[in-house]
Amino acid sequence: MKGLSRDRKMALINRFRGPKTGGGGGGQPRRRQTARARFEDFDAYQRIEVQRQASERLNISNPFFRRHEVRAGGTSRIDGVECINFSNYDYLGLNGDPRVSAAAEKAIAEYGTSVSASRIVSGERPIHRELERAIADLYQTDDAITFVSGHATNVTTIGHLFGPRDLIVHDSLIHNSALVGAELSGAKRRMFPHNDWDALDRLLTEQRDQVDRVLIVIEGLYSMDGDMPDLTRAIEIKKRHGAFLMLDEAHALGVLGERGCGTWEAQGIDPAEVDIWMGTMSKTLSSCGGYIAGNTALIEMLRYGAPGFVYSVGLAPPLAAAALASLTILRDEPERVARLQANGRHFLDAAKARGINTGDSEGYCVTPAILGSSIKAANCSNAMLDQGINVQPIIYPAVEERAARLRFFLSAEHTKEQIDTTLDRLQAWL
Ligand SMILES: Cc1ncc(COP(=O)(O)O)c(C=O)c1O
């Protein structure tokens, strides 16, 4: 960017941002310009090209798809360089734990690497139900069900349960998977400003009579900002309006509460007050897949009807075993949760003390450093890697341009020294 006029910089930034429409284009149908069907003509592809060319012109190397050559935890090795790693959701450092790996290996020895088909037709393995029982116990629910992807869990659950006569209301910062599920359901969709309970209440007062069922979807800990909802308030509102409440605990399990049970433990809530508990196994549980916990009727409906379960393969045995072993360690070693929480708190306090804008973060597993420009965030991420620190930039359109940031994920594996070194280098760069 150095040496460019302000107008030239803005022109490049606008090109870098690209248009906001998604997928293959949207808007008016296009007039056919060529006789051949070409992927190169898709708006979605051209946007990627514009960004790539702008990055080249601005001399910003691609900060995405970095190649980790070892198990990525609190540290990693990227292209031969050892670094402190903050781009990792393995919050309790369980990925690669010998007990988790041994459980996965044992499952492979017993059942192989795959169950090859849907559980409903080809049958399940004992490990599937053992895992689901452990998840149900965690939320004190009747039952639970697991899916092969966290993203697909939200898509298929919301898409299957709700329909065109229903209303889905979600926080403005809700994860993409819930949005895609809501879209798939055909229900009316409305969002309320982030954590604005009065706005949610008003919205439901206006809309409740016009629809059949209502689903409110929120997250236990928001992964862009590291802040939390007021669950007591959400429950009070959902009850008064006769709505269902779904809580996505992707970043809350293993992170919140003394024992890492998540939002219900941290906020002293009876888990039965929430209708749909959702979580992923890719983060604290060092595996892959998603889960839903709730009452028998909910789980039976999903088990016999959700397309992402009925028409998709069951969880691979080593992944089910790894998740179950991780849950067992979470139960037996709450000191890991305490270490993560101490790291999260120290990172937030130390960043604030250095004048870094950490937004609304409450200092658990994720804290952003808001830089206010996509180009600055990408440049900063690359500069940090050059100094042995891996942290991802979050740029427009994932967040608004003025909210572009570096996003730091903390782990129980980080040391205080690593955190201080990182923040010193960031402060110096800024
Ligand atoms: C809040 C939330 N929900 C769902 C998902 C999807 O989970 P997975 O990556 O395990 O598919 C993510 C992924 O990061 C997430 O942050």
GROMACS .gro file of C-alpha atoms and ligand atoms in nm:
model
  446
    1MET     CA    1   0.000   0.000   0.000
    2LYS     CA    2   0.296   0.231   0.060
    3GLY     CA    3   0.340   0.495  -0.211
    4LEU     CA    4  -0.020   0.470  -0.339
    5SER     CA    5  -0.252   0.772  -0.342
    6ARG     CA    6  -0.557   0.761  -0.112
    7ASP     CA    7  -0.798   0.726  -0.410
    8ARG     CA    8  -0.593   0.444  -0.557
    9LYS     CA    9  -0.587   0.269  -0.218
   10MET     CA   10  -0.966   0.298  -0.185
   11ALA     CA   11  -1.016   0.165  -0.539
   12LEU     CA   12  -0.802  -0.137  -0.457
   13ILE     CA   13  -0.972  -0.191  -0.122
   14ASN     CA   14  -1.315  -0.184  -0.288
   15ARG     CA   15  -1.203  -0.434  -0.547
   16PHE     CA   16  -1.053  -0.645  -0.269
   17ARG     CA   17  -1.389  -0.646  -0.088
   18GLY     CA   18  -1.584  -0.762  -0.394
   19PRO     CA   19  -1.966  -0.758  -0.430
   20LYS     CA   20  -2.179  -0.900  -0.149
   21THR     CA   21  -2.398  -1.147  -0.345
   22GLY     CA   22  -2.333  -1.514  -0.274
   23GLY     CA   23  -2.306  -1.839  -0.472
   24GLY     CA   24  -2.347  -1.823  -0.846
   25GLY     CA   25  -2.454  -1.463  -0.869
   26GLY     CA   26  -2.815  -1.393  -0.762
   27GLY     CA   27  -3.019  -1.096  -0.893
   28GLN     CA   28  -3.144  -1.086  -1.253
   29PRO     CA   29  -3.093  -1.392  -1.475
   30ARG     CA   30  -2.787  -1.331  -1.695
   31ARG     CA   31  -2.803  -1.313  -2.071
   32ARG     CA   32  -2.602  -1.602  -2.210
   33GLN     CA   33  -2.270  -1.470  -2.334
   34THR     CA   34  -2.101  -1.785  -2.450
   35ALA     CA   35  -2.211  -2.111  -2.598
   36ARG     CA   36  -1.999  -2.304  -2.349
   37ALA     CA   37  -2.078  -2.362  -1.982
   38ARG     CA   38  -1.768  -2.237  -1.798
   39PHE     CA   39  -1.702  -2.226  -1.423
   40GLU     CA   40  -1.470  -1.931  -1.492
   41ASP     CA   41  -1.781  -1.722  -1.569
   42PHE     CA   42  -1.934  -1.766  -1.222
   43ASP     CA   43  -1.946  -1.448  -1.016
   44ALA     CA   44  -1.824  -1.652  -0.721
   45TYR     CA   45  -1.506  -1.748  -0.913
   46GLN     CA   46  -1.447  -1.398  -1.044
   47ARG     CA   47  -1.463  -1.258  -0.691
   48ILE     CA   48  -1.189  -1.498  -0.584
   49GLU     CA   49  -0.979  -1.387  -0.881
   50VAL     CA   50  -1.026  -1.017  -0.806
   51GLN     CA   51  -0.918  -1.075  -0.447
   52ARG     CA   52  -0.618  -1.279  -0.556
   53GLN     CA   53  -0.505  -1.014  -0.804
   54ALA     CA   54  -0.557  -0.733  -0.553
   55SER     CA   55  -0.351  -0.925  -0.295
   56GLU     CA   56  -0.076  -0.977  -0.553
   57ARG     CA   57  -0.075  -0.609  -0.645
   58LEU     CA   58  -0.063  -0.509  -0.278
   59ASN     CA   59   0.207  -0.766  -0.217
   60ILE     CA   60   0.004  -0.947   0.053
   61SER     CA   61   0.074  -1.318   0.062
   62ASN     CA   62  -0.228  -1.543   0.118
   63PRO     CA   63  -0.277  -1.582   0.496
   64PHE     CA   64  -0.520  -1.872   0.448
   65PHE     CA   65  -0.465  -2.247   0.401
   66ARG     CA   66  -0.133  -2.239   0.586
   67ARG     CA   67   0.028  -2.582   0.597
   68HIS     CA   68   0.091  -2.727   0.943
   69GLU     CA   69   0.353  -2.999   0.931
   70VAL     CA   70   0.293  -3.132   1.283
   71ARG     CA   71   0.005  -3.173   1.528
   72ALA     CA   72  -0.116  -2.814   1.563
   73GLY     CA   73  -0.173  -2.723   1.929
   74GLY     CA   74  -0.043  -2.432   2.135
   75THR     CA   75   0.255  -2.446   1.899
   76SER     CA   76   0.296  -2.571   1.544
   77ARG     CA   77   0.538  -2.583   1.252
   78ILE     CA   78   0.433  -2.405   0.934
   79ASP     CA   79   0.650  -2.446   0.625
   80GLY     CA   80   0.946  -2.548   0.837
   81VAL     CA   81   0.911  -2.263   1.087
   82GLU     CA   82   0.823  -2.331   1.454
   83CYS     CA   83   0.553  -2.095   1.579
   84ILE     CA   84   0.318  -2.018   1.867
   85ASN     CA   85  -0.024  -2.110   1.736
   86PHE     CA   86  -0.349  -1.922   1.797
   87SER     CA   87  -0.551  -2.068   1.509
   88ASN     CA   88  -0.667  -2.381   1.672
   89TYR     CA   89  -0.992  -2.486   1.844
   90ASP     CA   90  -0.836  -2.774   2.039
   91TYR     CA   91  -0.912  -2.579   2.355
   92LEU     CA   92  -0.799  -2.836   2.610
   93GLY     CA   93  -0.505  -2.974   2.411
   94LEU     CA   94  -0.663  -3.319   2.373
   95ASN     CA   95  -0.578  -3.377   2.008
   96GLY     CA   96  -0.288  -3.621   2.012
   97ASP     CA   97  -0.332  -3.705   2.383
   98PRO     CA   98  -0.209  -4.067   2.404
   99ARG     CA   99  -0.537  -4.180   2.563
  100VAL     CA  100  -0.743  -4.026   2.283
  101SER     CA  101  -0.517  -4.169   2.012
  102ALA     CA  102  -0.521  -4.513   2.179
  103ALA     CA  103  -0.903  -4.511   2.189
  104ALA     CA  104  -0.915  -4.423   1.819
  105GLU     CA  105  -0.663  -4.698   1.735
  106LYS     CA  106  -0.858  -4.956   1.937
  107ALA     CA  107  -1.178  -4.861   1.753
  108ILE     CA  108  -1.003  -4.903   1.418
  109ALA     CA  109  -0.877  -5.245   1.527
  110GLU     CA  110  -1.229  -5.350   1.630
  111TYR     CA  111  -1.449  -5.190   1.363
  112GLY     CA  112  -1.223  -5.050   1.090
  113THR     CA  113  -1.199  -4.690   0.977
  114SER     CA  114  -1.555  -4.651   0.849
  115VAL     CA  115  -1.909  -4.778   0.902
  116SER     CA  116  -1.959  -4.721   0.528
  117ALA     CA  117  -2.331  -4.639   0.536
  118SER     CA  118  -2.615  -4.483   0.729
  119ARG     CA  119  -2.672  -4.634   1.074
  120ILE     CA  120  -3.042  -4.675   1.004
  121VAL     CA  121  -2.980  -4.923   0.723
  122SER     CA  122  -2.641  -5.077   0.785
  123GLY     CA  123  -2.652  -5.077   1.164
  124GLU     CA  124  -2.448  -4.904   1.428
  125ARG     CA  125  -2.153  -4.988   1.649
  126PRO     CA  126  -2.161  -4.993   2.030
  127ILE     CA  127  -1.930  -4.689   2.034
  128HIS     CA  128  -2.201  -4.473   1.869
  129ARG     CA  129  -2.451  -4.522   2.149
  130GLU     CA  130  -2.184  -4.503   2.420
  131LEU     CA  131  -2.085  -4.162   2.291
  132GLU     CA  132  -2.445  -4.044   2.262
  133ARG     CA  133  -2.517  -4.163   2.615
  134ALA     CA  134  -2.217  -3.966   2.746
  135ILE     CA  135  -2.334  -3.651   2.564
  136ALA     CA  136  -2.689  -3.691   2.697
  137ASP     CA  137  -2.546  -3.728   3.051
  138LEU     CA  138  -2.349  -3.406   3.010
  139TYR     CA  139  -2.667  -3.211   2.932
  140GLN     CA  140  -2.886  -3.426   3.162
  141THR     CA  141  -3.120  -3.492   2.869
  142ASP     CA  142  -3.312  -3.807   2.771
  143ASP     CA  143  -3.094  -3.875   2.471
  144ALA     CA  144  -2.852  -3.743   2.208
  145ILE     CA  145  -2.765  -3.807   1.845
  146THR     CA  146  -2.438  -3.758   1.655
  147PHE     CA  147  -2.380  -3.649   1.294
  148VAL     CA  148  -2.070  -3.658   1.075
  149SER     CA  149  -2.026  -3.281   1.064
  150GLY     CA  150  -2.101  -2.996   1.304
  151HIS     CA  151  -2.210  -2.776   1.016
  152ALA     CA  152  -2.441  -3.046   0.879
  153THR     CA  153  -2.585  -3.095   1.230
  154ASN     CA  154  -2.728  -2.744   1.232
  155VAL     CA  155  -2.835  -2.756   0.868
  156THR     CA  156  -3.020  -3.085   0.888
  157THR     CA  157  -3.167  -3.037   1.238
  158ILE     CA  158  -3.314  -2.693   1.176
  159GLY     CA  159  -3.402  -2.778   0.816
  160HIS     CA  160  -3.584  -3.094   0.918
  161LEU     CA  161  -3.773  -2.972   1.224
  162PHE     CA  162  -3.915  -2.644   1.097
  163GLY     CA  163  -4.117  -2.546   0.790
  164PRO     CA  164  -4.284  -2.267   0.594
  165ARG     CA  165  -4.546  -2.189   0.858
  166ASP     CA  166  -4.279  -2.138   1.127
  167LEU     CA  167  -4.049  -1.855   1.228
  168ILE     CA  168  -3.676  -1.884   1.299
  169VAL     CA  169  -3.525  -1.596   1.492
  170HIS     CA  170  -3.149  -1.580   1.537
  171ASP     CA  171  -2.879  -1.359   1.682
  172SER     CA  172  -2.714  -1.143   1.414
  173LEU     CA  173  -2.378  -1.316   1.480
  174ILE     CA  174  -2.509  -1.671   1.453
  175HIS     CA  175  -2.291  -1.923   1.269
  176ASN     CA  176  -2.343  -1.984   0.896
  177SER     CA  177  -2.461  -2.342   0.958
  178ALA     CA  178  -2.771  -2.222   1.147
  179LEU     CA  179  -2.847  -1.970   0.871
  180VAL     CA  180  -2.824  -2.239   0.604
  181GLY     CA  181  -3.051  -2.465   0.811
  182ALA     CA  182  -3.305  -2.186   0.853
  183GLU     CA  183  -3.298  -2.119   0.479
  184LEU     CA  184  -3.344  -2.488   0.404
  185SER     CA  185  -3.644  -2.513   0.636
  186GLY     CA  186  -3.841  -2.259   0.430
  187ALA     CA  187  -3.948  -2.089   0.756
  188LYS     CA  188  -3.981  -1.714   0.786
  189ARG     CA  189  -3.643  -1.580   0.911
  190ARG     CA  190  -3.567  -1.278   1.127
  191MET     CA  191  -3.248  -1.176   1.304
  192PHE     CA  192  -3.214  -0.962   1.615
  193PRO     CA  193  -2.912  -0.740   1.694
  194HIS     CA  194  -2.638  -0.925   1.878
  195ASN     CA  195  -2.743  -1.005   2.238
  196ASP     CA  196  -3.024  -0.746   2.223
  197TRP     CA  197  -3.296  -0.917   2.428
  198ASP     CA  198  -3.540  -0.625   2.415
  199ALA     CA  199  -3.523  -0.638   2.034
  200LEU     CA  200  -3.587  -1.013   2.041
  201ASP     CA  201  -3.884  -0.964   2.273
  202ARG     CA  202  -4.032  -0.691   2.048
  203LEU     CA  203  -3.982  -0.904   1.739
  204LEU     CA  204  -4.165  -1.198   1.893
  205THR     CA  205  -4.445  -0.976   2.022
  206GLU     CA  206  -4.499  -0.856   1.663
  207GLN     CA  207  -4.463  -1.193   1.491
  208ARG     CA  208  -4.581  -1.464   1.729
  209ASP     CA  209  -4.949  -1.469   1.624
  210GLN     CA  210  -4.866  -1.493   1.255
  211VAL     CA  211  -4.672  -1.818   1.267
  212ASP     CA  212  -4.710  -2.171   1.390
  213ARG     CA  213  -4.386  -2.261   1.574
  214VAL     CA  214  -4.097  -2.035   1.668
  215LEU     CA  215  -3.731  -2.131   1.708
  216ILE     CA  216  -3.476  -1.896   1.869
  217VAL     CA  217  -3.115  -1.982   1.784
  218ILE     CA  218  -2.821  -1.841   1.980
  219GLU     CA  219  -2.464  -1.946   2.065
  220GLY     CA  220  -2.312  -2.015   2.405
  221LEU     CA  221  -1.991  -1.831   2.320
  222TYR     CA  222  -1.961  -1.632   1.999
  223SER     CA  223  -1.656  -1.727   1.800
  224MET     CA  224  -1.597  -1.390   1.633
  225ASP     CA  225  -1.610  -1.178   1.949
  226GLY     CA  226  -1.572  -1.416   2.241
  227ASP     CA  227  -1.880  -1.288   2.424
  228MET     CA  228  -2.184  -1.470   2.565
  229PRO     CA  229  -2.563  -1.445   2.574
  230ASP     CA  230  -2.770  -1.384   2.887
  231LEU     CA  231  -2.927  -1.728   2.897
  232THR     CA  232  -3.167  -1.646   3.182
  233ARG     CA  233  -3.312  -1.364   2.972
  234ALA     CA  234  -3.333  -1.581   2.659
  235ILE     CA  235  -3.520  -1.853   2.853
  236GLU     CA  236  -3.764  -1.607   3.005
  237ILE     CA  237  -3.845  -1.465   2.659
  238LYS     CA  238  -3.879  -1.803   2.490
  239LYS     CA  239  -4.119  -1.923   2.760
  240ARG     CA  240  -4.336  -1.613   2.747
  241HIS     CA  241  -4.370  -1.642   2.368
  242GLY     CA  242  -4.408  -2.020   2.355
  243ALA     CA  243  -4.092  -2.066   2.147
  244PHE     CA  244  -3.822  -2.334   2.125
  245LEU     CA  245  -3.467  -2.235   2.223
  246MET     CA  246  -3.160  -2.384   2.051
  247LEU     CA  247  -2.812  -2.322   2.189
  248ASP     CA  248  -2.503  -2.386   1.976
  249GLU     CA  249  -2.227  -2.483   2.222
  250ALA     CA  250  -1.951  -2.527   1.963
  251HIS     CA  251  -1.715  -2.290   2.150
  252ALA     CA  252  -1.863  -2.334   2.498
  253LEU     CA  253  -1.806  -2.704   2.564
  254GLY     CA  254  -1.485  -2.753   2.761
  255VAL     CA  255  -1.453  -2.376   2.796
  256LEU     CA  256  -1.731  -2.243   3.020
  257GLY     CA  257  -1.817  -2.354   3.372
  258GLU     CA  258  -1.584  -2.499   3.633
  259ARG     CA  259  -1.611  -2.847   3.482
  260GLY     CA  260  -1.631  -2.721   3.123
  261CYS     CA  261  -1.990  -2.840   3.082
  262GLY     CA  262  -2.067  -2.518   2.896
  263THR     CA  263  -2.319  -2.236   2.922
  264TRP     CA  264  -2.567  -2.406   3.153
  265GLU     CA  265  -2.299  -2.472   3.412
  266ALA     CA  266  -2.141  -2.126   3.376
  267GLN     CA  267  -2.474  -1.945   3.413
  268GLY     CA  268  -2.630  -2.179   3.670
  269ILE     CA  269  -2.918  -2.286   3.443
  270ASP     CA  270  -3.112  -2.612   3.454
  271PRO     CA  271  -3.023  -2.769   3.116
  272ALA     CA  272  -3.386  -2.880   3.078
  273GLU     CA  273  -3.476  -2.513   3.016
  274VAL     CA  274  -3.311  -2.530   2.673
  275ASP     CA  275  -3.496  -2.734   2.409
  276ILE     CA  276  -3.212  -2.814   2.169
  277TRP     CA  277  -2.849  -2.844   2.280
  278MET     CA  278  -2.615  -2.847   1.984
  279GLY     CA  279  -2.238  -2.887   1.976
  280THR     CA  280  -1.947  -2.994   1.761
  281MET     CA  281  -1.687  -3.261   1.826
  282SER     CA  282  -1.417  -3.089   1.620
  283LYS     CA  283  -1.309  -2.849   1.894
  284THR     CA  284  -1.276  -2.953   2.261
  285LEU     CA  285  -1.352  -3.317   2.174
  286SER     CA  286  -1.058  -3.338   1.928
  287SER     CA  287  -1.260  -3.534   1.675
  288CYS     CA  288  -1.507  -3.447   1.400
  289GLY     CA  289  -1.886  -3.429   1.377
  290GLY     CA  290  -2.173  -3.267   1.562
  291TYR     CA  291  -2.438  -3.359   1.817
  292ILE     CA  292  -2.786  -3.270   1.934
  293ALA     CA  293  -2.900  -3.344   2.290
  294GLY     CA  294  -3.261  -3.312   2.404
  295ASN     CA  295  -3.572  -3.503   2.491
  296THR     CA  296  -3.675  -3.838   2.346
  297ALA     CA  297  -3.925  -3.697   2.095
  298LEU     CA  298  -3.666  -3.459   1.950
  299ILE     CA  299  -3.395  -3.723   1.916
  300GLU     CA  300  -3.632  -3.985   1.771
  301MET     CA  301  -3.754  -3.737   1.508
  302LEU     CA  302  -3.396  -3.672   1.404
  303ARG     CA  303  -3.295  -4.039   1.418
  304TYR     CA  304  -3.576  -4.144   1.188
  305GLY     CA  305  -3.614  -3.833   0.973
  306ALA     CA  306  -3.324  -3.587   0.953
  307PRO     CA  307  -3.176  -3.625   0.603
  308GLY     CA  308  -2.824  -3.553   0.731
  309PHE     CA  309  -2.857  -3.859   0.956
  310VAL     CA  310  -3.082  -4.099   0.765
  311TYR     CA  311  -2.911  -4.047   0.426
  312SER     CA  312  -2.557  -3.999   0.552
  313VAL     CA  313  -2.293  -4.235   0.686
  314GLY     CA  314  -2.261  -4.292   1.063
  315LEU     CA  315  -1.969  -4.143   1.251
  316ALA     CA  316  -1.641  -4.323   1.173
  317PRO     CA  317  -1.544  -4.549   1.468
  318PRO     CA  318  -1.209  -4.379   1.544
  319LEU     CA  319  -1.381  -4.040   1.549
  320ALA     CA  320  -1.657  -4.161   1.781
  321ALA     CA  321  -1.395  -4.320   2.008
  322ALA     CA  322  -1.176  -4.006   2.010
  323ALA     CA  323  -1.474  -3.789   2.107
  324LEU     CA  324  -1.575  -4.029   2.385
  325ALA     CA  325  -1.220  -4.048   2.521
  326SER     CA  326  -1.200  -3.667   2.516
  327LEU     CA  327  -1.530  -3.639   2.705
  328THR     CA  328  -1.394  -3.879   2.968
  329ILE     CA  329  -1.077  -3.669   3.010
  330LEU     CA  330  -1.288  -3.353   3.031
  331ARG     CA  331  -1.485  -3.512   3.316
  332ASP     CA  332  -1.173  -3.639   3.498
  333GLU     CA  333  -0.939  -3.342   3.453
  334PRO     CA  334  -1.118  -3.013   3.521
  335GLU     CA  335  -0.778  -2.854   3.581
  336ARG     CA  336  -0.745  -2.832   3.201
  337VAL     CA  337  -1.053  -2.609   3.192
  338ALA     CA  338  -0.906  -2.395   3.471
  339ARG     CA  339  -0.578  -2.359   3.273
  340LEU     CA  340  -0.765  -2.252   2.960
  341GLN     CA  341  -0.973  -2.002   3.154
  342ALA     CA  342  -0.662  -1.856   3.321
  343ASN     CA  343  -0.496  -1.820   2.980
  344GLY     CA  344  -0.806  -1.657   2.831
  345ARG     CA  345  -0.827  -1.411   3.121
  346HIS     CA  346  -0.456  -1.329   3.108
  347PHE     CA  347  -0.466  -1.274   2.730
  348LEU     CA  348  -0.759  -1.032   2.758
  349ASP     CA  349  -0.612  -0.834   3.050
  350ALA     CA  350  -0.266  -0.816   2.894
  351ALA     CA  351  -0.407  -0.710   2.554
  352LYS     CA  352  -0.617  -0.436   2.712
  353ALA     CA  353  -0.318  -0.317   2.914
  354ARG     CA  354  -0.132  -0.270   2.584
  355GLY     CA  355  -0.416  -0.065   2.436
  356ILE     CA  356  -0.528  -0.336   2.192
  357ASN     CA  357  -0.897  -0.318   2.093
  358THR     CA  358  -1.045  -0.649   2.207
  359GLY     CA  359  -1.409  -0.560   2.135
  360ASP     CA  360  -1.663  -0.734   2.358
  361SER     CA  361  -1.450  -1.037   2.442
  362GLU     CA  362  -1.507  -1.180   2.788
  363GLY     CA  363  -1.168  -1.350   2.791
  364TYR     CA  364  -1.237  -1.720   2.749
  365CYS     CA  365  -1.116  -1.915   2.446
  366VAL     CA  366  -1.134  -1.640   2.186
  367THR     CA  367  -1.032  -1.276   2.185
  368PRO     CA  368  -1.005  -1.057   1.876
  369ALA     CA  369  -0.761  -0.774   1.812
  370ILE     CA  370  -0.976  -0.540   1.606
  371LEU     CA  371  -0.766  -0.356   1.349
  372GLY     CA  372  -1.041  -0.195   1.139
  373SER     CA  373  -0.913  -0.283   0.792
  374SER     CA  374  -0.898  -0.607   0.597
  375ILE     CA  375  -0.566  -0.520   0.439
  376LYS     CA  376  -0.415  -0.426   0.773
  377ALA     CA  377  -0.542  -0.753   0.924
  378ALA     CA  378  -0.395  -0.963   0.641
  379ASN     CA  379  -0.064  -0.774   0.656
  380CYS     CA  380  -0.048  -0.802   1.033
  381SER     CA  381  -0.119  -1.176   1.022
  382ASN     CA  382   0.167  -1.225   0.774
  383ALA     CA  383   0.402  -1.006   0.979
  384MET     CA  384   0.319  -1.203   1.293
  385LEU     CA  385   0.394  -1.531   1.116
  386ASP     CA  386   0.731  -1.390   1.013
  387GLN     CA  387   0.791  -1.343   1.387
  388GLY     CA  388   0.686  -1.698   1.476
  389ILE     CA  389   0.319  -1.640   1.565
  390ASN     CA  390   0.032  -1.796   1.373
  391VAL     CA  391  -0.294  -1.604   1.404
  392GLN     CA  392  -0.564  -1.578   1.139
  393PRO     CA  393  -0.706  -1.254   1.003
  394ILE     CA  394  -1.084  -1.223   0.976
  395ILE     CA  395  -1.163  -0.989   0.692
  396TYR     CA  396  -1.460  -0.854   0.501
  397PRO     CA  397  -1.714  -1.001   0.421
  398ALA     CA  398  -1.685  -1.240   0.721
  399VAL     CA  399  -1.706  -0.923   0.935
  400GLU     CA  400  -1.771  -0.559   0.845
  401GLU     CA  401  -1.462  -0.383   0.705
  402ARG     CA  402  -1.429  -0.162   1.013
  403ALA     CA  403  -1.439  -0.474   1.232
  404ALA     CA  404  -1.162  -0.661   1.042
  405ARG     CA  405  -0.937  -0.829   1.296
  406LEU     CA  406  -0.692  -1.089   1.406
  407ARG     CA  407  -0.866  -1.363   1.598
  408PHE     CA  408  -0.674  -1.535   1.878
  409PHE     CA  409  -0.790  -1.876   1.996
  410LEU     CA  410  -0.648  -1.969   2.335
  411SER     CA  411  -0.569  -2.316   2.454
  412ALA     CA  412  -0.490  -2.481   2.787
  413GLU     CA  413  -0.150  -2.558   2.629
  414HIS     CA  414  -0.037  -2.195   2.594
  415THR     CA  415   0.203  -2.054   2.851
  416LYS     CA  416   0.190  -1.707   3.002
  417GLU     CA  417   0.526  -1.631   2.837
  418GLN     CA  418   0.392  -1.724   2.493
  419ILE     CA  419   0.093  -1.495   2.543
  420ASP     CA  420   0.309  -1.203   2.663
  421THR     CA  421   0.559  -1.245   2.378
  422THR     CA  422   0.274  -1.251   2.128
  423LEU     CA  423   0.112  -0.938   2.262
  424ASP     CA  424   0.445  -0.753   2.280
  425ARG     CA  425   0.509  -0.830   1.912
  426LEU     CA  426   0.155  -0.734   1.814
  427GLN     CA  427   0.179  -0.407   2.003
  428ALA     CA  428   0.512  -0.330   1.838
  429TRP     CA  429   0.367  -0.399   1.491
  430LEU     CA  430   0.060  -0.186   1.558
  431LIG     C1  431  -2.078  -2.187   1.629
  431LIG     C2  432  -2.044  -2.297   1.533
  431LIG     N1  433  -2.137  -2.388   1.500
  431LIG     C3  434  -2.112  -2.487   1.414
  431LIG     C4  435  -1.987  -2.501   1.356
  431LIG     C5  436  -1.960  -2.613   1.261
  431LIG     O1  437  -1.882  -2.710   1.322
  431LIG     P1  438  -1.777  -2.803   1.245
  431LIG     O2  439  -1.662  -2.717   1.203
  431LIG     O3  440  -1.738  -2.901   1.348
  431LIG     O4  441  -1.847  -2.862   1.128
  431LIG     C6  442  -1.886  -2.410   1.388
  431LIG     C7  443  -1.752  -2.423   1.328
  431LIG     O5  444  -1.659  -2.358   1.356
  431LIG     C8  445  -1.915  -2.305   1.478
  431LIG     O6  446  -1.822  -2.213   1.512
   0.00000   0.00000   0.00000
